[in-house]
Amino acid sequence: MSVTSGNPSVRTQWTAGVRTGWSRCVLAVLALTLVAASAACGNDSAATSTGQRGPATATLNSLDPVPIGPEPTPTLPVTVRSFDGADVTVTDSSRIVAVDRYGTLSQIVYALGMGSKLIGRSTVAFPAIHDVPNVAGGNGSLNMEGLLAQRPSIFLTDTVSVTPPLREQLRAAGVTVVFFDPERTMDGVVPQIEAVATALGVPDRGKALGQRTRDEIAAATAAVPKQDPPLSIAFLYLRSTAITMLAGPGSGADSLIAALGAKDAGAALAEPFVTITSEAMIAAAPDLLLVMSDGLKSVGGVDGLQKVPGIAQTPAGRNKRVVDMSDSVVLSFGPNTGRVIAALSEAVYGARPA
């Protein structure tokens, strides 16, 4: 006999109960769905399923380049083609000044075993040459007075650090200047090492250092964990909240990110560096932020970085997924490059939250 037959009151109660139970079931399913969706959106679990979560620092055992051998004896004079197109004859490499934005040329000189000959350097410097006079301005450009005071026998620089008017002043002062390519790429690392060595009269030493660097880069890139899909990494250039820039094609950061098996979040930019805006960061949507250590400190660390426009709205910002590395090596693209890639790979893919 049906429990509802002949009793409208019972039938009504039974129907209400069925509806209530069904409603509770539907609400429970909806609640579970919303929790899962919230977790996916809030934690970006798909983007952080592998590798480092939270902030991490990529470190080298030593920031100093490792000399390829004892101090060599240069074979001079030598005539080389400078990057500005001029043929330059070098007769003396006993007093070397090296200036470029990231300190690459100083690193090469030191790694060639000629660190004792370095009498002037860039603002960005590694520990072994901190006592060498800085002849660059605050933005990495040349301090002409400081340079001439060192009486260099050869000045190594690039076409970004020295403007055309300064080039004329250097020529008028009789300074032997050799310019090098300012572009930062993986393919350019070894040719630049060999070009510097040739200008200093130690070409064989340059070939040896170039081969060591090539082997280290190859080993480091081969060891990078494969990711599918690849991480999206944005390189940020920070100098207090007054200068916050997102790196793009031609910045050097794009080449470094590629070596890490990742996708450059700034690939769509029209310039190597552009000022950060909320729109640009949200559109880039990086999984991870790569920054210079001093730059990160200048904005107040990871918490301060969250206040930069758009950062908190990115997957990297929500997860505080930030990797920093010393200013003196991260974009240097010199003899430390293989070690830089290895250290970044460990920090990006192997570190745990700080």
Coordinates of C-alpha atoms in Angstrom, one line a residue:
M1 CA 0.0 0.0 0.0
S2 CA 1.3 3.4 -0.9
V3 CA 2.3 5.7 2.0
T4 CA 0.5 8.6 0.2
S5 CA -2.8 6.9 -0.7
G6 CA -5.9 8.2 1.0
N7 CA -4.0 10.7 3.1
P8 CA -3.4 14.1 1.5
S9 CA -1.5 15.3 4.5
V10 CA 1.0 12.5 4.4
R11 CA 1.3 12.8 0.6
T12 CA 2.1 16.6 1.0
Q13 CA 4.7 15.9 3.7
W14 CA 6.4 13.1 1.7
T15 CA 6.6 15.3 -1.4
A16 CA 8.1 18.2 0.6
G17 CA 10.6 15.9 2.1
V18 CA 11.7 14.6 -1.3
R19 CA 12.1 18.1 -2.6
T20 CA 14.1 19.2 0.4
G21 CA 16.4 16.2 0.1
W22 CA 16.9 16.8 -3.6
S23 CA 17.6 20.5 -3.0
R24 CA 20.2 19.6 -0.3
C25 CA 21.9 17.3 -2.7
V26 CA 22.1 19.9 -5.5
L27 CA 23.4 22.5 -3.1
A28 CA 26.1 20.2 -1.8
V29 CA 27.3 19.5 -5.4
L30 CA 27.3 23.2 -6.2
A31 CA 29.2 24.0 -3.1
L32 CA 31.9 21.4 -3.9
T33 CA 32.1 22.7 -7.4
L34 CA 32.6 26.3 -6.2
V35 CA 35.3 25.3 -3.7
A36 CA 37.2 23.5 -6.4
A37 CA 36.9 26.4 -8.8
S38 CA 37.9 28.9 -6.1
A39 CA 41.0 26.8 -5.3
A40 CA 42.0 26.6 -8.9
C41 CA 41.5 30.4 -9.5
G42 CA 43.0 31.5 -6.2
N43 CA 46.0 29.2 -6.1
D44 CA 46.6 28.8 -9.8
S45 CA 47.3 25.1 -9.1
A46 CA 47.8 24.2 -12.7
A47 CA 50.5 26.9 -13.1
T48 CA 52.3 25.8 -9.9
S49 CA 51.9 22.0 -10.2
T50 CA 55.6 21.7 -10.7
G51 CA 58.7 23.5 -9.4
Q52 CA 59.2 26.3 -6.9
R53 CA 56.2 27.8 -5.1
G54 CA 56.6 31.1 -3.2
P55 CA 59.8 33.2 -3.3
A56 CA 63.2 31.8 -3.8
T57 CA 66.8 33.1 -4.4
A58 CA 69.1 31.7 -7.1
T59 CA 72.6 31.7 -5.7
L60 CA 76.1 30.8 -7.0
N61 CA 78.8 29.4 -4.8
S62 CA 80.8 32.5 -5.7
L63 CA 79.8 35.5 -7.8
D64 CA 83.4 35.8 -9.0
P65 CA 84.2 34.3 -12.4
V66 CA 86.7 31.4 -12.3
P67 CA 90.0 32.3 -14.1
I68 CA 90.8 29.9 -16.9
G69 CA 94.5 29.9 -15.8
P70 CA 97.3 32.1 -14.5
E71 CA 97.9 35.5 -15.8
P72 CA 98.8 35.2 -19.5
T73 CA 101.5 37.1 -21.5
P74 CA 99.8 39.1 -24.3
T75 CA 101.1 39.1 -27.8
L76 CA 100.8 42.6 -29.1
P77 CA 100.3 44.8 -31.2
V78 CA 97.1 43.5 -32.7
T79 CA 94.6 45.2 -34.9
V80 CA 90.9 44.3 -34.3
R81 CA 87.6 45.4 -35.8
S82 CA 85.6 47.4 -33.2
F83 CA 81.8 46.9 -33.1
D84 CA 81.4 50.5 -34.2
G85 CA 83.1 49.6 -37.5
A86 CA 86.6 51.1 -36.8
D87 CA 89.9 49.2 -37.1
V88 CA 91.7 49.6 -33.8
T89 CA 95.3 48.8 -33.1
V90 CA 96.1 47.7 -29.5
T91 CA 99.7 48.1 -28.4
D92 CA 99.3 47.7 -24.6
S93 CA 96.8 45.8 -22.4
S94 CA 98.5 46.4 -19.0
R95 CA 95.9 49.0 -17.8
I96 CA 92.4 47.9 -18.7
V97 CA 89.2 49.8 -18.1
A98 CA 86.0 47.9 -18.9
V99 CA 82.5 49.5 -18.8
D100 CA 79.1 48.1 -19.8
R101 CA 75.7 48.0 -18.3
Y102 CA 75.9 44.5 -16.7
G103 CA 79.6 44.2 -16.0
T104 CA 80.1 41.5 -18.6
L105 CA 83.4 42.9 -20.0
S106 CA 85.0 43.0 -16.5
Q107 CA 83.9 39.4 -15.9
I108 CA 85.6 38.3 -19.1
V109 CA 88.8 40.2 -18.3
Y110 CA 89.0 38.5 -14.9
A111 CA 88.1 35.0 -16.2
L112 CA 90.9 35.4 -18.8
G113 CA 93.3 35.6 -15.9
M114 CA 93.9 39.4 -16.3
G115 CA 92.1 40.7 -13.3
S116 CA 95.3 42.3 -11.9
K117 CA 95.3 44.6 -15.1
L118 CA 91.8 45.9 -14.5
I119 CA 92.0 49.5 -13.2
G120 CA 88.4 50.7 -14.0
R121 CA 85.0 49.0 -14.0
S122 CA 81.2 49.4 -14.3
T123 CA 78.8 50.1 -11.5
V124 CA 77.7 46.5 -11.5
A125 CA 80.7 44.5 -10.2
F126 CA 81.5 41.1 -8.6
P127 CA 83.2 40.9 -5.2
A128 CA 86.8 40.3 -6.4
I129 CA 86.9 43.8 -8.1
H130 CA 84.9 45.9 -5.7
D131 CA 88.1 47.8 -4.9
V132 CA 88.7 48.7 -8.5
P133 CA 87.5 52.3 -9.2
N134 CA 84.0 52.6 -10.7
V135 CA 84.3 54.9 -13.7
A136 CA 80.6 54.6 -14.8
G137 CA 77.8 56.9 -13.8
G138 CA 74.8 55.9 -11.7
N139 CA 72.9 54.6 -14.8
G140 CA 75.8 52.7 -16.2
S141 CA 77.0 55.4 -18.6
L142 CA 80.5 56.7 -18.7
N143 CA 82.2 59.0 -16.2
M144 CA 84.7 60.6 -18.6
E145 CA 86.7 62.4 -15.9
G146 CA 86.9 59.2 -13.8
L147 CA 88.0 57.2 -16.9
L148 CA 90.8 59.6 -18.0
A149 CA 92.1 59.8 -14.4
Q150 CA 92.9 56.1 -14.6
R151 CA 95.1 56.6 -17.7
P152 CA 94.0 53.4 -19.4
S153 CA 96.1 51.7 -22.1
I154 CA 92.9 50.2 -23.5
F155 CA 89.2 50.9 -22.8
L156 CA 86.7 48.1 -23.4
T157 CA 83.0 49.2 -23.7
D158 CA 79.9 48.9 -25.9
T159 CA 77.9 51.3 -28.0
V160 CA 75.2 51.8 -25.4
S161 CA 77.4 52.8 -22.5
V162 CA 79.3 55.4 -24.6
T163 CA 77.3 57.8 -26.6
P164 CA 78.5 59.2 -30.0
P165 CA 79.6 62.6 -28.4
L166 CA 81.6 60.7 -25.8
R167 CA 83.3 58.6 -28.5
E168 CA 84.6 61.8 -30.1
Q169 CA 85.9 63.0 -26.7
L170 CA 87.7 59.7 -26.2
R171 CA 89.3 59.8 -29.6
A172 CA 90.4 63.4 -29.0
A173 CA 92.0 62.3 -25.7
G174 CA 93.9 59.6 -27.5
V175 CA 92.3 56.7 -25.6
T176 CA 92.4 53.3 -27.4
V177 CA 88.8 52.2 -27.4
V178 CA 87.4 48.9 -28.5
F179 CA 83.6 48.6 -28.7
F180 CA 81.7 45.4 -28.4
D181 CA 78.1 44.3 -29.2
P182 CA 75.7 45.4 -26.4
E183 CA 73.1 42.7 -27.3
R184 CA 72.7 39.9 -24.8
T185 CA 72.0 36.5 -26.3
M186 CA 73.1 32.9 -25.5
D187 CA 74.6 32.6 -29.0
G188 CA 76.7 35.8 -28.4
V189 CA 78.4 34.7 -25.2
V190 CA 81.3 32.8 -26.6
P191 CA 82.0 35.1 -29.6
Q192 CA 82.2 38.1 -27.2
I193 CA 84.6 36.2 -24.9
E194 CA 86.8 35.4 -27.8
A195 CA 86.6 39.0 -29.2
V196 CA 87.7 40.5 -25.9
A197 CA 90.6 38.0 -25.6
T198 CA 91.8 38.9 -29.1
A199 CA 91.7 42.6 -28.3
L200 CA 93.8 42.0 -25.2
G201 CA 96.4 39.9 -27.2
V202 CA 95.5 36.6 -25.6
P203 CA 93.4 34.8 -28.3
D204 CA 94.3 31.3 -27.3
R205 CA 93.2 32.0 -23.7
G206 CA 89.9 33.3 -25.2
K207 CA 89.4 30.1 -27.1
A208 CA 89.9 28.0 -23.9
L209 CA 87.6 30.2 -21.9
G210 CA 85.0 30.2 -24.7
Q211 CA 85.1 26.4 -24.9
R212 CA 84.7 26.0 -21.1
T213 CA 81.8 28.4 -21.1
R214 CA 80.1 26.7 -24.1
D215 CA 80.3 23.3 -22.3
E216 CA 78.9 24.7 -19.1
I217 CA 76.0 26.4 -20.9
A218 CA 75.2 23.2 -22.8
A219 CA 75.3 21.1 -19.6
A220 CA 73.1 23.5 -17.7
T221 CA 70.5 23.8 -20.4
A222 CA 70.4 20.0 -20.9
A223 CA 69.7 19.6 -17.2
V224 CA 66.7 22.0 -17.1
P225 CA 63.5 19.9 -16.3
K226 CA 61.2 19.7 -19.3
Q227 CA 57.8 21.3 -18.6
D228 CA 54.5 20.7 -20.6
P229 CA 53.2 23.3 -20.9
P230 CA 56.2 25.5 -20.2
L231 CA 56.1 28.1 -17.4
S232 CA 55.5 31.7 -18.4
I233 CA 58.2 33.8 -16.8
A234 CA 58.4 37.6 -16.7
F235 CA 61.6 39.5 -16.0
L236 CA 61.1 42.7 -14.1
Y237 CA 63.7 45.5 -13.9
L238 CA 63.2 47.4 -10.6
R239 CA 64.8 50.4 -9.2
S240 CA 62.5 51.6 -6.4
T241 CA 58.9 52.2 -7.3
A242 CA 60.0 55.0 -9.6
I243 CA 61.4 52.6 -12.2
T244 CA 59.5 49.4 -12.7
M245 CA 59.9 47.8 -16.1
L246 CA 58.8 44.6 -17.9
A247 CA 61.4 43.0 -20.1
G248 CA 60.7 41.9 -23.7
P249 CA 62.4 40.9 -26.9
G250 CA 66.0 42.0 -27.1
S251 CA 66.4 42.6 -23.4
G252 CA 68.6 39.6 -22.8
A253 CA 66.0 38.3 -20.4
D254 CA 64.2 36.7 -23.3
S255 CA 67.2 34.6 -24.1
L256 CA 67.8 33.6 -20.5
I257 CA 64.1 32.6 -20.1
A258 CA 64.4 30.5 -23.3
A259 CA 67.4 28.7 -21.8
L260 CA 65.3 27.8 -18.8
G261 CA 62.8 26.0 -21.1
A262 CA 60.1 28.7 -20.3
K263 CA 58.0 31.1 -22.2
D264 CA 58.8 34.8 -22.1
A265 CA 55.7 36.6 -20.7
G266 CA 56.9 39.8 -22.3
A267 CA 57.3 38.4 -25.8
A268 CA 54.6 40.6 -27.2
L269 CA 56.2 43.8 -26.2
A270 CA 57.4 46.2 -28.8
E271 CA 60.5 47.3 -26.9
P272 CA 63.2 45.5 -24.8
F273 CA 61.9 47.2 -21.7
V274 CA 58.6 49.0 -21.1
T275 CA 57.2 50.6 -18.0
I276 CA 54.9 48.3 -16.1
T277 CA 51.2 49.0 -16.2
S278 CA 48.3 47.0 -14.7
E279 CA 47.1 46.2 -18.2
A280 CA 50.5 45.0 -19.4
M281 CA 51.0 42.7 -16.4
I282 CA 47.5 41.3 -16.4
A283 CA 47.8 40.6 -20.2
A284 CA 51.3 38.9 -19.7
A285 CA 49.9 36.7 -16.9
P286 CA 53.3 35.2 -15.8
D287 CA 53.4 32.1 -13.7
L288 CA 56.7 33.3 -12.2
L289 CA 58.6 36.6 -11.8
L290 CA 62.4 36.9 -12.2
V291 CA 64.1 39.9 -10.7
M292 CA 67.5 41.2 -9.7
S293 CA 68.1 41.0 -5.9
D294 CA 68.9 44.6 -5.3
G295 CA 65.9 45.6 -7.4
L296 CA 63.6 43.5 -5.3
K297 CA 65.0 45.1 -2.1
S298 CA 64.5 48.5 -3.6
V299 CA 60.7 48.0 -3.8
G300 CA 60.4 46.5 -0.3
G301 CA 60.9 42.8 -1.1
V302 CA 58.1 40.4 -2.2
D303 CA 55.5 42.2 -0.2
G304 CA 56.4 45.5 -1.7
L305 CA 56.5 44.0 -5.2
Q306 CA 52.8 43.1 -4.7
K307 CA 52.0 46.9 -4.7
V308 CA 53.5 47.4 -8.2
P309 CA 50.6 47.9 -10.7
G310 CA 49.1 44.6 -11.9
I311 CA 51.5 42.3 -10.1
A312 CA 49.0 41.1 -7.5
Q313 CA 46.5 40.2 -10.3
T314 CA 48.9 37.8 -12.0
P315 CA 49.3 34.0 -11.2
A316 CA 52.8 34.8 -10.1
G317 CA 51.7 37.6 -7.8
R318 CA 48.9 35.6 -6.3
N319 CA 51.3 32.8 -5.4
K320 CA 54.2 35.1 -4.6
R321 CA 56.2 33.0 -7.0
V322 CA 59.3 35.2 -7.3
V323 CA 62.9 34.3 -8.0
D324 CA 65.7 36.8 -7.5
M325 CA 69.3 36.6 -8.4
S326 CA 72.3 38.9 -7.9
D327 CA 72.4 42.0 -10.1
S328 CA 76.1 41.2 -11.0
V329 CA 75.4 37.9 -12.7
V330 CA 71.8 37.4 -13.8
L331 CA 72.0 39.3 -17.1
S332 CA 75.8 39.4 -17.5
F333 CA 76.0 36.8 -20.3
G334 CA 79.6 36.2 -19.6
P335 CA 81.8 33.4 -18.3
N336 CA 79.3 32.7 -15.5
T337 CA 76.4 32.0 -17.8
G338 CA 76.4 28.2 -17.4
R339 CA 76.4 28.6 -13.6
V340 CA 73.7 31.2 -13.8
I341 CA 71.4 28.9 -15.8
A342 CA 72.0 26.0 -13.4
A343 CA 71.3 28.1 -10.3
L344 CA 68.1 29.6 -11.8
S345 CA 66.9 26.2 -12.9
E346 CA 67.3 24.9 -9.4
A347 CA 65.5 27.9 -7.9
V348 CA 62.7 27.9 -10.5
Y349 CA 62.0 24.2 -10.6
G350 CA 63.4 22.7 -7.4
A351 CA 63.2 25.2 -4.5
R352 CA 60.4 25.3 -1.9
P353 CA 58.6 28.2 -0.4
A354 CA 60.9 30.6 1.7

